[in-house]
Short mmCIF file of C-alpha atoms and ligand atoms in Angstrom, two decimals:
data_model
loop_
_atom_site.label_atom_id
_atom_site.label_comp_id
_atom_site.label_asym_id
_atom_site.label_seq_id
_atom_site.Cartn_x
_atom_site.Cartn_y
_atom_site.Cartn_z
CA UNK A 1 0.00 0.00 0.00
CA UNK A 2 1.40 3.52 -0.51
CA UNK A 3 2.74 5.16 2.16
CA UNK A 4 0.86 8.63 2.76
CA UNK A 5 2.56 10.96 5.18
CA UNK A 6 0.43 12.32 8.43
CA UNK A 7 0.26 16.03 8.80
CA UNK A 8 -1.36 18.50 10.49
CA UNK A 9 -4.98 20.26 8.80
CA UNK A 10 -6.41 23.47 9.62
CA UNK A 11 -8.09 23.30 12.80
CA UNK A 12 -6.12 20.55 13.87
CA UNK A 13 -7.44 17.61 12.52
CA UNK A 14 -5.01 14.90 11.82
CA UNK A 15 -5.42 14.23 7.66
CA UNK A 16 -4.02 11.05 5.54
CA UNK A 17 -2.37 12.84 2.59
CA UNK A 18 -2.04 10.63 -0.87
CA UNK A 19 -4.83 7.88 -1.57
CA UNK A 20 -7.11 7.03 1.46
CA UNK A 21 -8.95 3.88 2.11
CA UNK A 22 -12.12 4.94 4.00
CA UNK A 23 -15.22 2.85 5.65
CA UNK A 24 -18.32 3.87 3.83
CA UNK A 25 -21.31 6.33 5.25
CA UNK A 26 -24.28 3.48 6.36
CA UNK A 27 -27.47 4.19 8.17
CA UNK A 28 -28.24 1.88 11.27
CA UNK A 29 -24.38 0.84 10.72
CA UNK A 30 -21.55 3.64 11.27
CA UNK A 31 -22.82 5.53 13.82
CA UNK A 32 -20.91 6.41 16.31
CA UNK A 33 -20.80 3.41 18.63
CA UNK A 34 -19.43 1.52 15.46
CA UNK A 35 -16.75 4.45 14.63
CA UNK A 36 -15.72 3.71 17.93
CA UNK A 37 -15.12 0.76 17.76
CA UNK A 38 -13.59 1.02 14.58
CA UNK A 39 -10.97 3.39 15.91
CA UNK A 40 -10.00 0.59 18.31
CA UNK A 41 -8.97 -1.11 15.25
CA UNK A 42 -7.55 1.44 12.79
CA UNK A 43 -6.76 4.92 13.36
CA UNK A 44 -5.64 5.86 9.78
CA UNK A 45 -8.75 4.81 8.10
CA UNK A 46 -11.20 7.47 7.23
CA UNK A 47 -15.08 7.41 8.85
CA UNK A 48 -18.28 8.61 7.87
CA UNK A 49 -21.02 9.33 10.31
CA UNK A 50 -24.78 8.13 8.54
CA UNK A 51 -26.37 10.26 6.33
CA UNK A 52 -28.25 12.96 8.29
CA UNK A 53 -30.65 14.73 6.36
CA UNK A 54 -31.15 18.79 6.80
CA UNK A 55 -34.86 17.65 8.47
CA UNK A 56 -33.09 16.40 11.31
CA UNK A 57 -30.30 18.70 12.04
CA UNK A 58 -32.72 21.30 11.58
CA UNK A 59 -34.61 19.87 14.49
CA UNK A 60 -33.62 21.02 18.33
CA UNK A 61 -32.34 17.98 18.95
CA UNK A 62 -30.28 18.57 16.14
CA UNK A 63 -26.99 19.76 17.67
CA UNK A 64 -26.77 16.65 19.50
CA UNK A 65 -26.74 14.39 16.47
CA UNK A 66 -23.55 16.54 15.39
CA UNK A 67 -21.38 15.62 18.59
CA UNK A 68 -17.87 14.10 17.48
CA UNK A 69 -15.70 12.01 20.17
CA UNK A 70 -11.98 13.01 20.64
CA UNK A 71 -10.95 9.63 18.69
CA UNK A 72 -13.11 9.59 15.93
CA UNK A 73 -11.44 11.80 13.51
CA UNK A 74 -10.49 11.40 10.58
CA UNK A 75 -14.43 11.85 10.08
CA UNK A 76 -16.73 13.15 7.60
CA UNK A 77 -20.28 14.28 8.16
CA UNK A 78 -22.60 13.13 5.26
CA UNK A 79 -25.28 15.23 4.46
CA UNK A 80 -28.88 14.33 3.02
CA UNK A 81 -30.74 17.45 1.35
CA UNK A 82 -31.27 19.43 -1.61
CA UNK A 83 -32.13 22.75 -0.42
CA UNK A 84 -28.88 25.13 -0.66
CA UNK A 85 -29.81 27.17 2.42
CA UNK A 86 -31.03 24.48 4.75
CA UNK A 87 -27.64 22.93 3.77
CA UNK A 88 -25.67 25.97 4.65
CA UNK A 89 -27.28 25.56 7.97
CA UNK A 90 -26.08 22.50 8.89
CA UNK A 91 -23.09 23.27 7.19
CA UNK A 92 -22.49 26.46 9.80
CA UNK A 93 -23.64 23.80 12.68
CA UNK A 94 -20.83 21.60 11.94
CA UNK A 95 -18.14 23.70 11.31
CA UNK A 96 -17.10 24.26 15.00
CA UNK A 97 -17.15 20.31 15.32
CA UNK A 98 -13.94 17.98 14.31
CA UNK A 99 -15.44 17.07 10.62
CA UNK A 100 -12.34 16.75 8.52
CA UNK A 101 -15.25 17.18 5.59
CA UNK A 102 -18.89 17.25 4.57
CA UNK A 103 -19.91 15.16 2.10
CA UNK A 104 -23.29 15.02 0.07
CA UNK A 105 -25.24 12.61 -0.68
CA UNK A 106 -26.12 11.87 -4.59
CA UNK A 107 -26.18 8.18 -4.57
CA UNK A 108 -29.19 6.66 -2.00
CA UNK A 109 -32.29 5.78 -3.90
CA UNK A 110 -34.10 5.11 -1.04
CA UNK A 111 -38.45 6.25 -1.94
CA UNK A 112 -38.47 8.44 1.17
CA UNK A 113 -35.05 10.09 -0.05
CA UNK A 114 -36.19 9.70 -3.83
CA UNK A 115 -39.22 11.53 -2.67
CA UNK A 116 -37.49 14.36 -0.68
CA UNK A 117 -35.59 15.20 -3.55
CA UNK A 118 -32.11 14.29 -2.77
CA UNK A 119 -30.23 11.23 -3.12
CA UNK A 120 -29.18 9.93 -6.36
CA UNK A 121 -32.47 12.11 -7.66
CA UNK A 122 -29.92 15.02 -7.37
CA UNK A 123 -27.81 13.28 -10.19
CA UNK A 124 -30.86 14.66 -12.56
CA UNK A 125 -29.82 17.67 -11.31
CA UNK A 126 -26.25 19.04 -11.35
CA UNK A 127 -26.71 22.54 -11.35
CA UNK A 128 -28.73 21.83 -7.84
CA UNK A 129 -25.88 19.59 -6.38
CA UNK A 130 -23.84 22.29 -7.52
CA UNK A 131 -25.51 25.22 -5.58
CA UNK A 132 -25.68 22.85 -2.52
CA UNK A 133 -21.78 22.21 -2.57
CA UNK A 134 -21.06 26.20 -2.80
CA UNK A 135 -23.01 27.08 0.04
CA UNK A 136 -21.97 24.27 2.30
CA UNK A 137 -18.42 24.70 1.22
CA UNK A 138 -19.25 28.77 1.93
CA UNK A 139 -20.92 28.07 5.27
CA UNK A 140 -18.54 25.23 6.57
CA UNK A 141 -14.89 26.52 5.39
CA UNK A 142 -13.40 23.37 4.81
CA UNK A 143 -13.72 20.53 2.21
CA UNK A 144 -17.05 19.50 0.25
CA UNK A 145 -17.06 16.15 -1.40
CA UNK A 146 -19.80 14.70 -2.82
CA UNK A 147 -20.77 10.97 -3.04
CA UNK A 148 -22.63 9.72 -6.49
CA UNK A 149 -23.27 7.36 -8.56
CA UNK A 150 -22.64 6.12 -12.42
CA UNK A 151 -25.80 8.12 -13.15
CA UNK A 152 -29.45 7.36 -12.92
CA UNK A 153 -33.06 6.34 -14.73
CA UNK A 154 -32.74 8.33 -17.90
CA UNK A 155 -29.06 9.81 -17.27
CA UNK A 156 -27.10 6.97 -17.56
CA UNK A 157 -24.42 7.70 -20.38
CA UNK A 158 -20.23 8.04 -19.50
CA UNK A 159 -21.33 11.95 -21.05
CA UNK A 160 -23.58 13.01 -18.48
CA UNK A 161 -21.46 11.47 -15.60
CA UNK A 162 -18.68 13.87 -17.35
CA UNK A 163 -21.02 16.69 -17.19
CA UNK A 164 -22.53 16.20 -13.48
CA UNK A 165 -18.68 15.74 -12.20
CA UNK A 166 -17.32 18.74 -14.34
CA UNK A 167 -20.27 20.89 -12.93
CA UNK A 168 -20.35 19.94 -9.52
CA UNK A 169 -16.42 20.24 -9.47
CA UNK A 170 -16.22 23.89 -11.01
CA UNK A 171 -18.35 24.98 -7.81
CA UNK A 172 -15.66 23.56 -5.40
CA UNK A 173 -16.33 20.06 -4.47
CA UNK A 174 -12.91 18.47 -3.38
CA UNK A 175 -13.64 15.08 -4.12
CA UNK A 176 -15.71 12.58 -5.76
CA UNK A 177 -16.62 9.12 -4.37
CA UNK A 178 -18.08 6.90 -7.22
CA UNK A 179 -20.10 3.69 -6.23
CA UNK A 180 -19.38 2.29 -9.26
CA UNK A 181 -23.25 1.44 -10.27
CA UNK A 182 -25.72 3.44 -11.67
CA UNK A 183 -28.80 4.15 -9.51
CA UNK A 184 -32.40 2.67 -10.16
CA UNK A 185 -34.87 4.74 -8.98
CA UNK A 186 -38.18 2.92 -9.89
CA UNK A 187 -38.83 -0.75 -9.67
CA UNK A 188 -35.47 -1.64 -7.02
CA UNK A 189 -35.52 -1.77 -3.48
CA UNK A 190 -32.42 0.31 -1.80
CA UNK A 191 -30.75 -3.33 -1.39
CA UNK A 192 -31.12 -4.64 -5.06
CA UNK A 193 -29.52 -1.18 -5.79
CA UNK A 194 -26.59 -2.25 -3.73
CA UNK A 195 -26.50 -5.44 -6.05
CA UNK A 196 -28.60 -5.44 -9.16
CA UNK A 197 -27.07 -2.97 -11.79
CA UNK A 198 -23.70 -3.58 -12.71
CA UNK A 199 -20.25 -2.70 -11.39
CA UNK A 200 -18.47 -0.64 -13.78
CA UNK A 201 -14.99 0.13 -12.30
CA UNK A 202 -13.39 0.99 -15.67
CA UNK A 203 -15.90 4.03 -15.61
CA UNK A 204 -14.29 5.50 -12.93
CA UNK A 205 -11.00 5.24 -14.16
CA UNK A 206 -11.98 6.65 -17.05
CA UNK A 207 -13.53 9.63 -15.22
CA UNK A 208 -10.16 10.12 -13.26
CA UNK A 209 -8.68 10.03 -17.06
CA UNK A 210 -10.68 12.44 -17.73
CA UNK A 211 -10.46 14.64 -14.51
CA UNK A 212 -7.00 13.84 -13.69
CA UNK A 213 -6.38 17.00 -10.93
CA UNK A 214 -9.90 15.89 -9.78
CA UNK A 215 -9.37 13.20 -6.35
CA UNK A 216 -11.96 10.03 -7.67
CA UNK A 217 -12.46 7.36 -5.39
CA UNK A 218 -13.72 4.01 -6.04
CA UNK A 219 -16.58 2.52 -4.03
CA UNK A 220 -18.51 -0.79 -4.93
CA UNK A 221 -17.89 -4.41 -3.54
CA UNK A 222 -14.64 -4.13 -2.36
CA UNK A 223 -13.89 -6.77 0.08
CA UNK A 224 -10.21 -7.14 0.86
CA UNK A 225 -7.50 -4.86 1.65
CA UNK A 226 -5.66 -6.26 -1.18
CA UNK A 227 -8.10 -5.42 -3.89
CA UNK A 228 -8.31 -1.88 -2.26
CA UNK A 229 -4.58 -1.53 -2.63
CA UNK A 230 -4.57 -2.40 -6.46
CA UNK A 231 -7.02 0.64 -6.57
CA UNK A 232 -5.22 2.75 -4.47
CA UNK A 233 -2.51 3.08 -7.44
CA UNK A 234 -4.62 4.29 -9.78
CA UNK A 235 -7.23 6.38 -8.22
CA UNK A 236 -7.39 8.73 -5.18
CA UNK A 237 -9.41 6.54 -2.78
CA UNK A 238 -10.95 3.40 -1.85
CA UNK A 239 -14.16 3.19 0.17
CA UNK A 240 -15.60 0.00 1.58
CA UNK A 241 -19.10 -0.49 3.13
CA UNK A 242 -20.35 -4.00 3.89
CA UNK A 243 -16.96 -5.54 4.38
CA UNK A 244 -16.62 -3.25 6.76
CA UNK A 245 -19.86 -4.11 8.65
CA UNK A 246 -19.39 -7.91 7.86
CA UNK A 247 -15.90 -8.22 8.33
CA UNK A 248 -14.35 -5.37 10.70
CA UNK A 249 -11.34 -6.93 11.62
CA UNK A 250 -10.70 -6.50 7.47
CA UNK A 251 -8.80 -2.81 8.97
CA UNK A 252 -6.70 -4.60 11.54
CA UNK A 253 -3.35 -4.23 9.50
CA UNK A 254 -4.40 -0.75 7.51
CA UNK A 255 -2.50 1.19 10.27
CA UNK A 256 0.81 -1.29 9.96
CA UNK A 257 0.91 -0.93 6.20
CA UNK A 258 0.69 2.58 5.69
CA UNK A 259 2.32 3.89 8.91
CA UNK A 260 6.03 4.39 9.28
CA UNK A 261 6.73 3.08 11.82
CA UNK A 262 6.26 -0.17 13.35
CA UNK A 263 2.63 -0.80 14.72
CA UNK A 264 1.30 -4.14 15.87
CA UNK A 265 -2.09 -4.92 14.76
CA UNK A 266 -4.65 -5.16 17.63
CA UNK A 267 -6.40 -8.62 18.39
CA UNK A 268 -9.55 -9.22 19.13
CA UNK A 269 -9.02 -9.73 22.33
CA UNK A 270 -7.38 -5.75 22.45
CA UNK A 271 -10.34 -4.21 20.29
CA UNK A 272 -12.91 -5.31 22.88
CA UNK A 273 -10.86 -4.16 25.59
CA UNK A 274 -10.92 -0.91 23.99
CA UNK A 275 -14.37 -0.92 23.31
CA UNK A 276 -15.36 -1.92 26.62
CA UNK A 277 -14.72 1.27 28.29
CA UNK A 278 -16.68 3.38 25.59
CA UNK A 279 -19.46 0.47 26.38
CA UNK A 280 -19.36 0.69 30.18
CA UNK A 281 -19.97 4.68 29.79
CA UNK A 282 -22.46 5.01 27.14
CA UNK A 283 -24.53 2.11 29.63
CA UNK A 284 -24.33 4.33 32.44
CA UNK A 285 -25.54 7.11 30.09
CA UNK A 286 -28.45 5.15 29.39
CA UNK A 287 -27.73 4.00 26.00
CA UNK A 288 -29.31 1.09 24.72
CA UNK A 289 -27.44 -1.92 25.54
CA UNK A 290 -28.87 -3.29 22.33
CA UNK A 291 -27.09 -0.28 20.07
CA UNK A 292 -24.05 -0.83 21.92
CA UNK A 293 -23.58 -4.65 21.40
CA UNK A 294 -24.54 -4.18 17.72
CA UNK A 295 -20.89 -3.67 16.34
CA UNK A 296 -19.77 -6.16 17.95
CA UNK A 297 -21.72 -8.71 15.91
CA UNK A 298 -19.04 -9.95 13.32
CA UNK A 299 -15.64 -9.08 14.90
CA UNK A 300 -14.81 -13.27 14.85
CA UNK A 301 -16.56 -13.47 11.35
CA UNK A 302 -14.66 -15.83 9.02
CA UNK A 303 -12.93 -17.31 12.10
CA UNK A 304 -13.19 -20.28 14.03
CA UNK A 305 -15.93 -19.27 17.12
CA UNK A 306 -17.68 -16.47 14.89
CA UNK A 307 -20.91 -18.37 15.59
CA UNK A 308 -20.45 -19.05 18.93
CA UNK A 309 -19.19 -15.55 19.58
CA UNK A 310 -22.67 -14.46 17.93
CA UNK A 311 -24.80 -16.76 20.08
CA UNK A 312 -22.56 -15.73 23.41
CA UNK A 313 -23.58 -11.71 22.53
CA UNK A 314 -27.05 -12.67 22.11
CA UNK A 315 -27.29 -14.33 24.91
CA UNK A 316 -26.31 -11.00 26.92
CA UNK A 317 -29.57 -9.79 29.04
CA UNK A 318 -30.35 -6.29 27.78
CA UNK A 319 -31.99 -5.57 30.53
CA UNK A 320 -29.69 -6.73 33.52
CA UNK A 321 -27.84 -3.50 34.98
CA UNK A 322 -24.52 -2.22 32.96
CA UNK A 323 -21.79 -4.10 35.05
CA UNK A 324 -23.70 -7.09 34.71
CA UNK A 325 -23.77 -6.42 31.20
CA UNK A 326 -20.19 -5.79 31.00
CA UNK A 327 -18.81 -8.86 32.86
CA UNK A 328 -21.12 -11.06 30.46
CA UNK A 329 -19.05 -9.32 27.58
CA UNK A 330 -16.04 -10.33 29.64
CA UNK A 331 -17.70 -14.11 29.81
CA UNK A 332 -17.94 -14.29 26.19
CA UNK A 333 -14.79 -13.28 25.17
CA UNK A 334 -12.61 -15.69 27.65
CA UNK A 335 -15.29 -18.48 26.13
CA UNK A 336 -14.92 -17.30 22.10
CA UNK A 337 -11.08 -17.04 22.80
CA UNK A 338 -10.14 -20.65 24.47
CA UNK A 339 -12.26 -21.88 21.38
CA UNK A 340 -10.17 -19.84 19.29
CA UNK A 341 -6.86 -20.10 20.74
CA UNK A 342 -7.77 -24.32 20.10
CA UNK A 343 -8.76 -23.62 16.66
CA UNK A 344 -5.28 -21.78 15.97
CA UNK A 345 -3.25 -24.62 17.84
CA UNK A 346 -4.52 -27.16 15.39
CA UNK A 347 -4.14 -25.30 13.03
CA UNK A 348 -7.68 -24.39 11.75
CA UNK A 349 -8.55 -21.55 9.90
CA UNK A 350 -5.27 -20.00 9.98
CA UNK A 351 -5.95 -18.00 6.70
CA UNK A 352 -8.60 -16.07 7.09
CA UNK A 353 -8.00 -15.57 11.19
CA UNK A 354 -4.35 -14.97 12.40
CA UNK A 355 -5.21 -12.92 15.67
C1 FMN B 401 -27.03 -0.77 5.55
C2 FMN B 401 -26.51 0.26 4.57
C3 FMN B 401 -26.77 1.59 4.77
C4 FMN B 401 -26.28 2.55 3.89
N1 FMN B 401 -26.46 3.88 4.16
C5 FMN B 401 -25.86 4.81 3.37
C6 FMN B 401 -25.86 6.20 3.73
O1 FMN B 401 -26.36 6.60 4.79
N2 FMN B 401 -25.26 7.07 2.87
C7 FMN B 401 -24.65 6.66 1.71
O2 FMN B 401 -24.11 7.48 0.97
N3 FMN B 401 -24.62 5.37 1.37
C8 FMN B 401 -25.17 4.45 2.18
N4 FMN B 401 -25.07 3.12 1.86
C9 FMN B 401 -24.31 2.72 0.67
C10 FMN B 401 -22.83 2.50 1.03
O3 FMN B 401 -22.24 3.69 1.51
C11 FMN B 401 -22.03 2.00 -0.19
O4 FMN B 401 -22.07 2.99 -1.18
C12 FMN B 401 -22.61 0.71 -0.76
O5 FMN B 401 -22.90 -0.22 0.26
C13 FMN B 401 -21.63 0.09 -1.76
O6 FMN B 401 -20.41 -0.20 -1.14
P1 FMN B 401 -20.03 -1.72 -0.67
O7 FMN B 401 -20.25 -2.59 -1.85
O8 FMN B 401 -18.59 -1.64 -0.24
O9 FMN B 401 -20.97 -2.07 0.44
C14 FMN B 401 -25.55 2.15 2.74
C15 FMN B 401 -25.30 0.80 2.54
C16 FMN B 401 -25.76 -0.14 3.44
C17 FMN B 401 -25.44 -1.62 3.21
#
């Protein structure tokens, strides 16, 4: 993987310079009890909170959906709207927050975000997504990127994904993150969307052929670190969503390949340890125990014990009180290790699992 150098941003915020592999923007997935925990396993990949639309930060409870914790950065806020001023607003919200970036959304076709207006609608639209990026990139004074698709319904040749990414770009948007698909919007669900069209990867090298000063990234079905780093060569980013959820551990050795110096790559064992603390404060908070357990869910996957490590976390009662809750985390690691620690003695699944 290429080596990018770690320097210090405007207001502070630590920034991976050169291509950046990033976990992608999910809703019900990366919010922040999952950035957390991701942060226990890589702090040089990039995060994205869930898409929050201008509705809700508009609300009063608003400001409190905007709070950042001290280890989550590198993080970008993704925004879900269409209306230039209500994006400004949220825009001004965040700006005294650690965002690294905002980012808009132009690629969920989701009916209630299809209906809205916003989403990969605003692909019909690049004059719009281009007023949107120059008053959030006015009202927040950092970086605008936008997130899109190939194109949608009825705008779905290479020439109008030229035309959206030359417009939006000559207002100011930084970056461009491509899920390399186009976009149904009538007749697929927001999952078949996710699955149905096709991946086109060569279209988004040849966009970055075509905008070569313009950062691309890649997003779309990338499930190893080693496919990510045959991207990372050619284009400006890499950004992976359901691995991520699926497959955390995936990140374990991001920071060792791309830092300088030598870092060991946490175990298991090390990321729950880390997380534990987070877990034991949001519980006295009052946070659902059931939100909190939720990334959890496939740190063994592909290893010897995943199931039983699934089972052992269900089994948890929600509703005992949080040090309860906590020491029956504690149970079902010790029981998911021994089982693993056999597993690795004879030899089992060394491949995929080698923490
Ligand atoms: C459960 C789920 C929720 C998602 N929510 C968002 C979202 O809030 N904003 C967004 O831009 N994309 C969202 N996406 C799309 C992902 O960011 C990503 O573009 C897509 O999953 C393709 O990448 P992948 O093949 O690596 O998963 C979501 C995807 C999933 C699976």
């Amino acid at each position: 993987m290429h080596r990018p150098a770690l320097v210090s941003a405007p207001r502070g915020i630590p920034q991976v310079v050169g291509p950046r592999l990033s976990v992608a923007p999910m809703m019900n997935v990366t919010d922040r009890h999952f950035r957390v925990l991701m942060r226990g396993i890589t702090t040089r990949t990039w995060l994205y909170t869930e898409m929050l639309t201008t509705a809700s930060l508009l609300q009063d409870r608003g400001p409190a959906l905007l709070q950042v914790e001290p280890v989550e950065p590198p993080l970008v806020l993704q925004l879900g709207g269409d209306d230039p001023s209500a994006l400004a607003r949220c825009a001004t919200m965040a700006r005294r927050r650690a965002y690294a970036e905002l980012n808009l959304n132009v690629g969920c076709p989701s009916a209630s975000v299809r209906s809205g207006g916003f989403g990969a609608a605003l692909m019909l639209r690049p004059a719009r997504v281009a007023d949107c990026v120059r008053a959030m990139s006015d009202a927040f004074g950092a970086r605008v990127t936008v997130k899109h698709r190939l194109g949608v319904d009825g705008r779905e040749s290479f020439q109008s994904l030229i035309d959206f990414v030359g417009a939006v770009a000559a207002a100011g948007a930084a970056r461009f993150i491509v899920h390399a698909r186009v976009a149904r919007l009538s007749g697929l669900s927001p999952r078949q969307n996710r699955q149905v069209p096709p991946l086109r990867p060569d279209w988004v090298h040849a966009l970055k052929g075509w905008f070569p000063h313009v950062p691309i990234e890649i997003n779309g079905e990338i499930r190893s670190l080693a496919q990510a780093e045959r991207y990372l060569h050619q284009l400006d980013g890499v950004m992976i969503g359901r691995a991520a959820r699926e497959a955390p551990m995936l990140f374990a050795d991001v920071d060792s390949r791309v830092s300088p110096e030598r870092v060991e790559p946490p175990t298991r064992r090390q990321v729950v340890r880390r997380y534990r603390s987070w877990l034991s404060r949001e519980l006295v908070a009052g946070t659902s125990p059931l939100l909190l357990l939720r990334p959890l869910q496939h740190l063994y996957s592909g290893c010897p014990g995943a199931r039983r490590w699934r089972r052992a976390l269900a089994r948890i009662d929600r509703h005992s009180p949080g040090d309860t809750i906590v020491r029956q985390l504690d149970d079902a690691i010790d029981e998911v290790e021994r089982l693993h620690a056999t597993a690795r003695s004879h030899r089992l699944g060394e491949t995929v699992c080698v923490r």
